[in-house]
Short mmCIF file of C-alpha atoms and ligand atoms in Angstrom, two decimals:
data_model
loop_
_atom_site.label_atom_id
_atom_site.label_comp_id
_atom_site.label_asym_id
_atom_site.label_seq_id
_atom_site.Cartn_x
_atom_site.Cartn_y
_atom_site.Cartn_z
CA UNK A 201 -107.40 -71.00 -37.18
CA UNK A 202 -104.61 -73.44 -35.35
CA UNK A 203 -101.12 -73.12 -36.29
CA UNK A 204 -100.53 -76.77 -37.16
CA UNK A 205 -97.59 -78.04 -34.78
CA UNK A 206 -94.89 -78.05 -37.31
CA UNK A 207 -95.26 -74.55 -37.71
CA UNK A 208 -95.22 -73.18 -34.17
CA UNK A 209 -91.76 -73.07 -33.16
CA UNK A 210 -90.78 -71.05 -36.83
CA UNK A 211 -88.62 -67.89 -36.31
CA UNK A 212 -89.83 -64.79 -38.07
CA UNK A 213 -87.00 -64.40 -40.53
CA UNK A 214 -88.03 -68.05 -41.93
CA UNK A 215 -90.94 -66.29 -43.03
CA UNK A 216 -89.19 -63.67 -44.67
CA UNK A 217 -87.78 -64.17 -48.23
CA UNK A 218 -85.23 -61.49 -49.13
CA UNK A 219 -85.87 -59.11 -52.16
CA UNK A 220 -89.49 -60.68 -51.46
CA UNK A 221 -90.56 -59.67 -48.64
CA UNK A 222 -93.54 -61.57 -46.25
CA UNK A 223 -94.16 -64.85 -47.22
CA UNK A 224 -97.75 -63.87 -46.82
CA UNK A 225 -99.28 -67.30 -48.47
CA UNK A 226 -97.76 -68.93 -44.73
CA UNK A 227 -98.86 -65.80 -42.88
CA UNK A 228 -102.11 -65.03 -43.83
CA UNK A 229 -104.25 -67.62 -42.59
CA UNK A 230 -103.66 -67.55 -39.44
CA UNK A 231 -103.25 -63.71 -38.59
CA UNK A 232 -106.78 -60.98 -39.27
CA UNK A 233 -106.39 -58.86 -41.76
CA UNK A 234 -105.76 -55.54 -39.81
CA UNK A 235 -102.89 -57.69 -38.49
CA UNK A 236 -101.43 -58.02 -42.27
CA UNK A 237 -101.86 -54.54 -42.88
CA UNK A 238 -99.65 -53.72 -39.92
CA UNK A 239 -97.22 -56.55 -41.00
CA UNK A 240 -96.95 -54.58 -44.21
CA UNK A 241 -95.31 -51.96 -42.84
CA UNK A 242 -92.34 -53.84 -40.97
CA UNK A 243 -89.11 -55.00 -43.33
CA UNK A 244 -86.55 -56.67 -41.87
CA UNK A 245 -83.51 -55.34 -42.73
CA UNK A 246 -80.57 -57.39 -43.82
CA UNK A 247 -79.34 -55.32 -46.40
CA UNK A 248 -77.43 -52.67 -44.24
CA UNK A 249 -75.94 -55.31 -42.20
CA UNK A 250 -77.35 -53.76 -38.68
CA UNK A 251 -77.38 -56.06 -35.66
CA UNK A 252 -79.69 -56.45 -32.87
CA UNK A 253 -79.97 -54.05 -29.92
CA UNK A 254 -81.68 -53.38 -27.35
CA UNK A 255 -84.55 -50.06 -27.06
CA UNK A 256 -86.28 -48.74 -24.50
CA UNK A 257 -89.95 -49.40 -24.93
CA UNK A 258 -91.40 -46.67 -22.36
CA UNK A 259 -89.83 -43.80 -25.39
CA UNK A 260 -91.39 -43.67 -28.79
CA UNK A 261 -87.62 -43.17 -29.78
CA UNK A 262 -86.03 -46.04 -27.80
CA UNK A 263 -83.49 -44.18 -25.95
CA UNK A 264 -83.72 -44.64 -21.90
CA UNK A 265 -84.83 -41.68 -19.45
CA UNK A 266 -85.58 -41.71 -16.05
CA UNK A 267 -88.39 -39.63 -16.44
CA UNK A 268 -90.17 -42.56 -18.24
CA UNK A 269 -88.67 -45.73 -15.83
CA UNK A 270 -90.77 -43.43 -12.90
CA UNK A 271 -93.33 -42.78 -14.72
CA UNK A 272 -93.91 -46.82 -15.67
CA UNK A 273 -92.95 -47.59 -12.02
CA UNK A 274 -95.36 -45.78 -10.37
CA UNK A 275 -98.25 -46.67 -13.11
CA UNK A 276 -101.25 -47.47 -10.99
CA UNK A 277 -103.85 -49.51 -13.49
CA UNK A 278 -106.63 -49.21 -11.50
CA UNK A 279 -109.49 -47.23 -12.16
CA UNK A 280 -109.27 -43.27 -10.79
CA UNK A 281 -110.41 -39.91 -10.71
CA UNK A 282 -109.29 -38.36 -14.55
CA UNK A 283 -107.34 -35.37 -13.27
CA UNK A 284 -106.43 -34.49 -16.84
CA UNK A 285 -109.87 -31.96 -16.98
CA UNK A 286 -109.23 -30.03 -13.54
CA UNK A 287 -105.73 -29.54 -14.00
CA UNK A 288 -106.43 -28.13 -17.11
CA UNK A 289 -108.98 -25.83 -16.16
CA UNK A 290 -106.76 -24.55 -13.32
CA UNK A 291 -103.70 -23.76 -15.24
CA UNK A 292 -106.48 -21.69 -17.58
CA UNK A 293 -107.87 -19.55 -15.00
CA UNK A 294 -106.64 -16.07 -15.34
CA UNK A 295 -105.00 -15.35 -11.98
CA UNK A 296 -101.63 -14.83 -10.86
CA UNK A 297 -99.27 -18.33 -10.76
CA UNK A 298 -98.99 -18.87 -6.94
CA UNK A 299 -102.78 -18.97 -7.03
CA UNK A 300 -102.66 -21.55 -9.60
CA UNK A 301 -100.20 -23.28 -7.76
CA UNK A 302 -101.96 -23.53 -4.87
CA UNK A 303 -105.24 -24.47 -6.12
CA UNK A 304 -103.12 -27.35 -7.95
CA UNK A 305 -102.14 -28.29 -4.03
CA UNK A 306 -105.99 -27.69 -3.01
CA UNK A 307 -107.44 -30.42 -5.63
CA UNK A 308 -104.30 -32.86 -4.49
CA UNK A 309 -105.37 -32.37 -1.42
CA UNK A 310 -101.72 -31.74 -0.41
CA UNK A 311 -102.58 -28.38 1.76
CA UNK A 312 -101.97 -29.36 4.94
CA UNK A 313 -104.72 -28.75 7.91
CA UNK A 314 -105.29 -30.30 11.34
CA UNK A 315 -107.59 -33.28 9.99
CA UNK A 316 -104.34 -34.27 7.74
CA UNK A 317 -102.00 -33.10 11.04
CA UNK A 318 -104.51 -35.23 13.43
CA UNK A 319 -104.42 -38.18 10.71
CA UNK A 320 -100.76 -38.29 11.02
CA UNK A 321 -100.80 -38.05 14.92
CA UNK A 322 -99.07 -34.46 14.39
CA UNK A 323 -101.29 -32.85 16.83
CA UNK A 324 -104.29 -34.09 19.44
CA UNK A 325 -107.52 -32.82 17.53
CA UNK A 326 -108.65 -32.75 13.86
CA UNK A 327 -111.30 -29.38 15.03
CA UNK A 328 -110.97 -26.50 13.02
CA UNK A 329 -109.14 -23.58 15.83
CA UNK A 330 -111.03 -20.60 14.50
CA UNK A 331 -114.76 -21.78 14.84
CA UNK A 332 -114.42 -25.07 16.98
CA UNK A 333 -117.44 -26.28 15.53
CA UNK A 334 -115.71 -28.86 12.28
CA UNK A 335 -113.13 -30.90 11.81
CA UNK A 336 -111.09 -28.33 9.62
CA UNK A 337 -110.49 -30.35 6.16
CA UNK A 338 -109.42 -28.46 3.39
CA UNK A 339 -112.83 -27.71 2.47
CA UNK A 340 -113.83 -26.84 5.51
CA UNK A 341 -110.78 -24.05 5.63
CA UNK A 342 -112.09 -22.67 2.46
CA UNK A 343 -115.39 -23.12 2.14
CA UNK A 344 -117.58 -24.53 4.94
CA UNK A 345 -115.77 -22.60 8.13
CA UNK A 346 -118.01 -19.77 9.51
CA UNK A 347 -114.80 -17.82 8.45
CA UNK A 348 -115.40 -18.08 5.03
CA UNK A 349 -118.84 -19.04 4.30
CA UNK A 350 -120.24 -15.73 4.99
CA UNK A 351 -117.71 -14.51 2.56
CA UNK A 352 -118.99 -17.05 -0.19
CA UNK A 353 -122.52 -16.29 0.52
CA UNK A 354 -122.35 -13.12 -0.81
CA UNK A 355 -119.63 -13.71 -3.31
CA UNK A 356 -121.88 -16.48 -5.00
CA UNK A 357 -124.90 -15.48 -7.61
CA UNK A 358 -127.97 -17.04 -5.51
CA UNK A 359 -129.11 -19.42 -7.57
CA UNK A 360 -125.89 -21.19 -7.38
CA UNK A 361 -125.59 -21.02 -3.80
CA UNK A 362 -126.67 -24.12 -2.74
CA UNK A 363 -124.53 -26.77 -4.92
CA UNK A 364 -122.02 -24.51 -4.10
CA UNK A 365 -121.95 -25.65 -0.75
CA UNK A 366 -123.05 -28.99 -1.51
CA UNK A 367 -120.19 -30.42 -3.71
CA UNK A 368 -117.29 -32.66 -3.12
CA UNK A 369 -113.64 -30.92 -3.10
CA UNK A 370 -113.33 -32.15 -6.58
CA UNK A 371 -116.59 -31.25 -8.07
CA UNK A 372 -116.38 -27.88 -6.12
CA UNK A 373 -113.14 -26.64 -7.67
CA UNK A 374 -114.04 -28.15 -11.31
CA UNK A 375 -117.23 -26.67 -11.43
CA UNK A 376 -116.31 -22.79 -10.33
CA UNK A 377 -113.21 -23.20 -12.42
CA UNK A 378 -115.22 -23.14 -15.69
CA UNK A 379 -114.53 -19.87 -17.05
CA UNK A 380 -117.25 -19.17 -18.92
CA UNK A 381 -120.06 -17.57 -16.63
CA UNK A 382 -119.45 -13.90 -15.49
CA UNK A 383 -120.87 -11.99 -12.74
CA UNK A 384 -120.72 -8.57 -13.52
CA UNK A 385 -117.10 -7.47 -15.04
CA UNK A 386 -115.59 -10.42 -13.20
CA UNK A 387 -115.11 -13.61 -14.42
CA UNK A 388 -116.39 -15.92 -11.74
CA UNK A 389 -113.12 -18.70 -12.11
CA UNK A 390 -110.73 -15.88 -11.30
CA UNK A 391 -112.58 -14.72 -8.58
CA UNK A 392 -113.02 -18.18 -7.43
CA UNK A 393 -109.31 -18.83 -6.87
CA UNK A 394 -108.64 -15.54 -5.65
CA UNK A 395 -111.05 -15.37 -2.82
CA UNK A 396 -110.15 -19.11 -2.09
CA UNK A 397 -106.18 -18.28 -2.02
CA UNK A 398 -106.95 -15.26 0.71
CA UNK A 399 -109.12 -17.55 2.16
CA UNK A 400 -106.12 -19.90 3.37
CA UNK A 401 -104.05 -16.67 3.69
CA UNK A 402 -106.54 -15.34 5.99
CA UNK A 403 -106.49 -18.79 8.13
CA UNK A 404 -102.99 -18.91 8.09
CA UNK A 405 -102.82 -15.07 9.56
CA UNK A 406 -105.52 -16.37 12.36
CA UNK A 407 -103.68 -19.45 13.16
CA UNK A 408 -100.29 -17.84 13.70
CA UNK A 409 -101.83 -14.28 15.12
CA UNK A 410 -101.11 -12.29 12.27
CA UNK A 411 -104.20 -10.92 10.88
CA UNK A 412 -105.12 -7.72 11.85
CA UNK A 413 -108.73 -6.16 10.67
CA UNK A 414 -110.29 -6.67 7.71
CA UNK A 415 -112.66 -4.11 7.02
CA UNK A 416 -114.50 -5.40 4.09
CA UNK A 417 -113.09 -9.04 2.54
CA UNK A 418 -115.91 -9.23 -0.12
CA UNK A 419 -115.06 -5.73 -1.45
CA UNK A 420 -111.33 -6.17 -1.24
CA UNK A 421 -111.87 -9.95 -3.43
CA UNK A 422 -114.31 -7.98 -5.70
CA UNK A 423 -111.47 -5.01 -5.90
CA UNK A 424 -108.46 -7.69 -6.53
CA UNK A 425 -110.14 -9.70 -8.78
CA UNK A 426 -110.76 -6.65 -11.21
CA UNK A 427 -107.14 -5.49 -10.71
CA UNK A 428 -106.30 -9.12 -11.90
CA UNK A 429 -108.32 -9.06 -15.09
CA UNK A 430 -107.35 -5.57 -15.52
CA UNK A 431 -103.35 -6.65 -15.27
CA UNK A 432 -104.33 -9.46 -17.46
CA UNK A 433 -105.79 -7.47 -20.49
CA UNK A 434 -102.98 -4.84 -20.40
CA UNK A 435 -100.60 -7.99 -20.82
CA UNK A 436 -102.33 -9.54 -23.42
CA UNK A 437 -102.61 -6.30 -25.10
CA UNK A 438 -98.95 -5.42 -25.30
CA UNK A 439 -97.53 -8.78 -26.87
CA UNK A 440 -99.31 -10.45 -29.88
CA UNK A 441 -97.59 -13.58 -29.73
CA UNK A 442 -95.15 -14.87 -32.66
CA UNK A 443 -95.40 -12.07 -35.44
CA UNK A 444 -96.32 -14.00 -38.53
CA UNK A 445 -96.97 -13.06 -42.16
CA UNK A 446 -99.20 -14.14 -45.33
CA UNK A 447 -96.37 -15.82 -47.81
CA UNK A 448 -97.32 -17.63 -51.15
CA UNK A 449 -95.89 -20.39 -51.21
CA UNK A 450 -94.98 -22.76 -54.33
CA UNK A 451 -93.23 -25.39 -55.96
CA UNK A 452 -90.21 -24.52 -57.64
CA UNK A 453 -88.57 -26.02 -60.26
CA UNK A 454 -84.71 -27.95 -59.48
CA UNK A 455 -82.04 -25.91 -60.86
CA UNK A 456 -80.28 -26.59 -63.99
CA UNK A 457 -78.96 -29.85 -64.69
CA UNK A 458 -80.65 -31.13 -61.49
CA UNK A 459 -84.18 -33.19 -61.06
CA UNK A 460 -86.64 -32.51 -58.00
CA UNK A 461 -88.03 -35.01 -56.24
CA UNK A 462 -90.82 -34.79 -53.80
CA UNK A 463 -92.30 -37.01 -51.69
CA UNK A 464 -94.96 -37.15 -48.91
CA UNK A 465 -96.75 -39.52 -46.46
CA UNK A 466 -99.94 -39.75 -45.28
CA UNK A 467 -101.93 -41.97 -42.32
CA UNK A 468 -105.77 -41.93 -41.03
CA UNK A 469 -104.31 -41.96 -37.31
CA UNK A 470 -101.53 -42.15 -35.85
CA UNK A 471 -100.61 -45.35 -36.26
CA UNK A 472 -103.33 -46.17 -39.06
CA UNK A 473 -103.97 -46.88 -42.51
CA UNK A 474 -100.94 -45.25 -44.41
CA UNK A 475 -99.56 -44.35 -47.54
CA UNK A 476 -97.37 -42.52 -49.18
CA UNK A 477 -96.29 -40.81 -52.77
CA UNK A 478 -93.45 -39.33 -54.87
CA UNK A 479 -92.83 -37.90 -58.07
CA UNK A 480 -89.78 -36.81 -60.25
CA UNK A 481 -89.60 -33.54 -61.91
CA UNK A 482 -87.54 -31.57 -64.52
CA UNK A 483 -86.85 -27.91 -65.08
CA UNK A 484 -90.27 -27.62 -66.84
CA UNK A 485 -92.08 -29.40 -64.18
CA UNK A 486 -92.44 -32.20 -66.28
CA UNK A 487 -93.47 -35.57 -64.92
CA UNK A 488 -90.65 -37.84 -64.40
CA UNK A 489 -91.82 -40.90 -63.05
CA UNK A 490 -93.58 -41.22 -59.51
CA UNK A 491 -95.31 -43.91 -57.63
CA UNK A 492 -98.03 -44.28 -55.02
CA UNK A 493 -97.45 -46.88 -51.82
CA UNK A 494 -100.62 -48.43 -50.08
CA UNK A 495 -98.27 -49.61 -46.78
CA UNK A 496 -101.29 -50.83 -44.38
CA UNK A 497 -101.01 -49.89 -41.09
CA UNK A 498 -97.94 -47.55 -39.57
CA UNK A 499 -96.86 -44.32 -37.67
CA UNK A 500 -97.11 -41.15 -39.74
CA UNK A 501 -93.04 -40.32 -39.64
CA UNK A 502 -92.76 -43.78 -40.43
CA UNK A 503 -95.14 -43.18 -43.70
CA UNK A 504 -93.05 -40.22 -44.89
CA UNK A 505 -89.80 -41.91 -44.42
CA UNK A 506 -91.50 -44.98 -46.61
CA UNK A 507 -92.27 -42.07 -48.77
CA UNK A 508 -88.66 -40.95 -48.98
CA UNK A 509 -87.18 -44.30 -49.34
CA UNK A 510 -89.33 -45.37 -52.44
CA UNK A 511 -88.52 -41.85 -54.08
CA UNK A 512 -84.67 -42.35 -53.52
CA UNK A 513 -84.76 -45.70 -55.07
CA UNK A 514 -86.78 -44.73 -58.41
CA UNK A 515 -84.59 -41.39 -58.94
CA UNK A 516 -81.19 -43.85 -58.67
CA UNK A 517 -83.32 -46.87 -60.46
CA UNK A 518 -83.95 -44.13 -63.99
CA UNK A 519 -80.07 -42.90 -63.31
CA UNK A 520 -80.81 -39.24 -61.99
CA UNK A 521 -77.42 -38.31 -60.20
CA UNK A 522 -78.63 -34.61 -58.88
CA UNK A 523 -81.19 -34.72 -56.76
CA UNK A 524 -83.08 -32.36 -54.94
CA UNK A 525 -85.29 -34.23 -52.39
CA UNK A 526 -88.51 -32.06 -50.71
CA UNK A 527 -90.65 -33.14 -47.77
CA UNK A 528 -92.29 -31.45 -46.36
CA UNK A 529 -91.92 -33.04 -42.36
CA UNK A 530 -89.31 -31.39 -40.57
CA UNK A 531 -89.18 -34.51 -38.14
CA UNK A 532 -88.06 -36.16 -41.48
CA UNK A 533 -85.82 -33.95 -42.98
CA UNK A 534 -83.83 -33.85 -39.43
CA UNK A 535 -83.44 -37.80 -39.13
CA UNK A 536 -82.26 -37.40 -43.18
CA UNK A 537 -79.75 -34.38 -42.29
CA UNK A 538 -79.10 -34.78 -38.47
CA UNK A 539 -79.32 -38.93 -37.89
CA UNK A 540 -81.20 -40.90 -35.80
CA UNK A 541 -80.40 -42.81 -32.53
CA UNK A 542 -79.60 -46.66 -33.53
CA UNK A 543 -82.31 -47.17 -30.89
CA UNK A 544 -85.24 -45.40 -32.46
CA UNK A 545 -87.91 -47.80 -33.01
CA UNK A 546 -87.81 -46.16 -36.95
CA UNK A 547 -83.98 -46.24 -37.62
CA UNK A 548 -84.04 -49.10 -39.92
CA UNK A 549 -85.41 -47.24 -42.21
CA UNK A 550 -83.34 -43.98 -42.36
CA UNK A 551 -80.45 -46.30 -42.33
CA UNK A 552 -81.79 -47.62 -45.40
CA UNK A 553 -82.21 -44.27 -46.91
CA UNK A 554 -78.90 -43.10 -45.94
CA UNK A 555 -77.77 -46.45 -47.69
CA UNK A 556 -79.14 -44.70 -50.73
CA UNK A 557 -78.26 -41.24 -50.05
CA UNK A 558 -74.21 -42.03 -49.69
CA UNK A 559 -74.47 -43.73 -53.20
CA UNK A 560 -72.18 -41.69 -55.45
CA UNK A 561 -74.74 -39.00 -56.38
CA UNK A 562 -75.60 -35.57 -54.69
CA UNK A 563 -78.96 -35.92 -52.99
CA UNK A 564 -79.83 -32.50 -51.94
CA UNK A 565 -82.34 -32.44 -48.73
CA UNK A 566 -84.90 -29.79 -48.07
CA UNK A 567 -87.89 -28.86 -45.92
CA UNK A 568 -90.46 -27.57 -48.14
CA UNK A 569 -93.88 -26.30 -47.08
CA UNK A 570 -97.38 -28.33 -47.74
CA UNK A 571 -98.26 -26.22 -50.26
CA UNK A 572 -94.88 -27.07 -52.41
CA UNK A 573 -95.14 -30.48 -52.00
CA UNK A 574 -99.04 -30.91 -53.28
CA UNK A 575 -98.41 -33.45 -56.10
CA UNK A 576 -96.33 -35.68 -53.35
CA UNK A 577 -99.45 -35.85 -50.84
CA UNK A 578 -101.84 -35.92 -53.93
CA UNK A 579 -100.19 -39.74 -54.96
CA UNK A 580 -100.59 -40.16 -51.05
CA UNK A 581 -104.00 -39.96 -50.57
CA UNK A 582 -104.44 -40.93 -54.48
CA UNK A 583 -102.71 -44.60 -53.26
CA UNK A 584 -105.96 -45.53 -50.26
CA UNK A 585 -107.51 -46.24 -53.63
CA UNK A 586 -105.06 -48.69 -54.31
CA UNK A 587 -104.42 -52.27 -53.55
CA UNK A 588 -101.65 -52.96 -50.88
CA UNK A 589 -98.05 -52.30 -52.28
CA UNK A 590 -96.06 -50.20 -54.38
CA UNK A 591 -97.76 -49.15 -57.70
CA UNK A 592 -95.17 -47.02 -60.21
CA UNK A 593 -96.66 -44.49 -62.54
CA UNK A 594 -94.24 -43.82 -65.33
CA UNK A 595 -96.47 -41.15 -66.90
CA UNK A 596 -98.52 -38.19 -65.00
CA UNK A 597 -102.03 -39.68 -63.51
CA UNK A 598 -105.27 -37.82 -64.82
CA UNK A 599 -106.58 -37.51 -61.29
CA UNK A 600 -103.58 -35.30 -60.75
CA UNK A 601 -103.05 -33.53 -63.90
CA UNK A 602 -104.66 -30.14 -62.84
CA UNK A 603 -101.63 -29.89 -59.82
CA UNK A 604 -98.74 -30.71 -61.82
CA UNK A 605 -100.35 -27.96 -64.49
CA UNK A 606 -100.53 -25.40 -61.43
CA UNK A 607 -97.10 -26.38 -60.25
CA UNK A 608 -95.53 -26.25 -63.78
CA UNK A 609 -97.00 -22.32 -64.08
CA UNK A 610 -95.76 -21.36 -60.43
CA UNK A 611 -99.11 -21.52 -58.98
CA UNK A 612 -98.76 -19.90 -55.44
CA UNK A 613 -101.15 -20.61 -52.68
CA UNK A 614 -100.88 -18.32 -49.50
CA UNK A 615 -99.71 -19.63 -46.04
CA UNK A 616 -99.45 -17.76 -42.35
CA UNK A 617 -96.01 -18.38 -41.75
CA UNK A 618 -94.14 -17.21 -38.43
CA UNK A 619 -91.45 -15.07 -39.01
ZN1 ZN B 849 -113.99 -23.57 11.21
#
């Protein structure tokens, strides 16, 4: 639909009505409705009096690195090669870090040989020195030179043999990378890079006269690739990672004198449809008040902190002056306890919250694991039922009686925690 002329030049805080909110009657016609559940999820803030400033937009959190100014300098729209997949296959392969290194360098094609030296008039002939026969590119160096091909034809299971030979530099190393096929008690990837790395060692001890006799180079890659795996599994073996235990975990009641207040946010996507829920409790786990929020479309931190902001202001709005205050994002509970750079695209809104949290009252702020904070994400996903907005539920909802019953008793659900 047009935007009639009188309307085109308006400035988005005429469309804005404090305490209100969007003046959606103006705003709907002319924007789609994904577009309105987005809008939803923006306030403008003139209530804690911050100004305008500028943010970085190449950060999710507004704050200016190099790192990101090269990175949207150098970003090259055009259609290329998704390096993503062989890079990550690479860094998989078991085999020690040089070799990964330098089969990184092989699929950049940043190994330097005499068709690269030739291209960059660094020398007078592109030919490969050992068999005089190719132009020595890299694959030629470690696949296709007499050298090494009679190396590979016995290292490769026959009926791969020939698309082994035939593929491009890229298909080549994504293709034998893939760690899945084993040849004997050697996994094929590892013995890939390994024969390939002494394959330019080799050259490199030919070129500058330092190789002396090999008696057997398919045994010794067969031997080295074993000792590899071998080296690997005795690794593996002595460290288990992060020692974590089975906890039960639970909601527990505020202390005496004090009322609990949990909230939680939740989002198909990141951004996508969101929501977010909070209830009040007593000492007996008694319902309180609580609310669901249908916001529309928004970032999951931004969700939670909607989440947190909504639970703040019905625990002051019913006169609750001790507060304990559970979510169960860490993210969240760090912008809460910690701050948040005034150039974070989601400050606004932990400014607000801290607006609320320096009130005079004692808001105490805790991380609390999922499984404490079930009635919280229950009202969550309870408010995609709901229309768009803020719906407050002064007594406990029958969809979500059987959790605040299990909560109330101590119900304890277990969790792998790392400890
Ligand atoms: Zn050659």
């Amino acid at each position: 639909m047009e935007i009639p002329a009188g309307e085109r030049s308006l400035c988005v805080r005429e469309l804005w009505k404090n305490g209100m909110g969007w003046d959606l009657a103006r705003i709907t016609p002319f924007i789609s409705q994904k577009t309105k559940r987005q809008l939803m999820s923006v306030v403008l803030d003139n209530i804690t009096g911050s100004i305008d400033r500028m943010s970085w937009s190449e950060q999710s959190d507004g704050s200016f690195t190099v790192k990101s100014a090269y990175a949207m300098l150098t970003r090259n729209e055009l259609p290329r090669q998704n390096m993503e997949k062989i890079f990550d296959r690479i860094w998989r392969v078991i085999a020690p870090e040089r070799v990964r290194v330098f089969f990184w360098l092989v699929v950049q094609q940043a190994v330097m040989t005499n068709s690269e030296r030739h291209r960059r008039h660094l020398c007078e002939s592109s030919l490969c020195q050992v068999c005089n026969s190719g132009e020595e590119t890299i694959l030629h160096v470690l696949r296709d030179c007499p050298a090494m091909s009679g190396v590979w034809q016995r290292l490769v299971p026959p009926g791969r043999i020939h698309q082994f030979f035939v593929a491009s530099l890229l298909e080549w190393a994504y293709g034998n990378l893939k760690n899945s096929e084993e040849q004997g008690d050697n996994e094929w990837a590892t013995m890939f890079v390994m024969a390939a790395w002494w394959g330019w060692k080799w050259r490199c001890g030919d070129v500058f006269g330092m190789t002396g006799r090999w008696r057997d180079r398919v045994r010794f890659i067969k031997d080295l690739t074993k000792e590899v795996l071998a080296a690997h599994r005795s690794v593996k073996g002595s460290c288990n990672g992060p020692v974590r235990e089975e906890r039960m975990i639970a909601w527990s009641p505020p202390a005496e004198g004090w009322t609990k207040l949990n909230t939680d946010g939740a989002s198909r996507g990141n951004p996508g449809l969101a929501t977010a829920g909070g209830v009040l409790r007593d000492g007996e786990g008694a319902w309180r008040g609580g609310f669901a929020l249908n916001i529309g479309i928004c970032s999951a931190p931004l969700a939670e902190l909607w989440g947190v902001y909504y639970g703040l202001y019905i625990a002051w709005e019913r006169g609750y002056r001790r507060v304990e205050l559970e979510v169960d994002s860490e993210i969240v509970v760090g912008f809460l306890t910690t701050g948040i750079s005034p150039s974070h695209p989601l400050s606004f809104l932990v400014r607000l919250c801290h607006g609320f949290i320096s009130r005079d009252w004692i808001v105490r702020i805790a991380h609390v694991y999922r499984e404490a904070n079930r009635l919280a994400d229950g009202l969550a996903n309870y408010a995609f039922t709901l229309p768009l907005g803020f719906h407050l539920f002064n007594s406990r909802l029958d969809a979500l009686n059987s959790i605040v019953l299990e909560d109330a008793i101590g119900s304890a659900r277990l969790r792998n925690i790392p400890v």
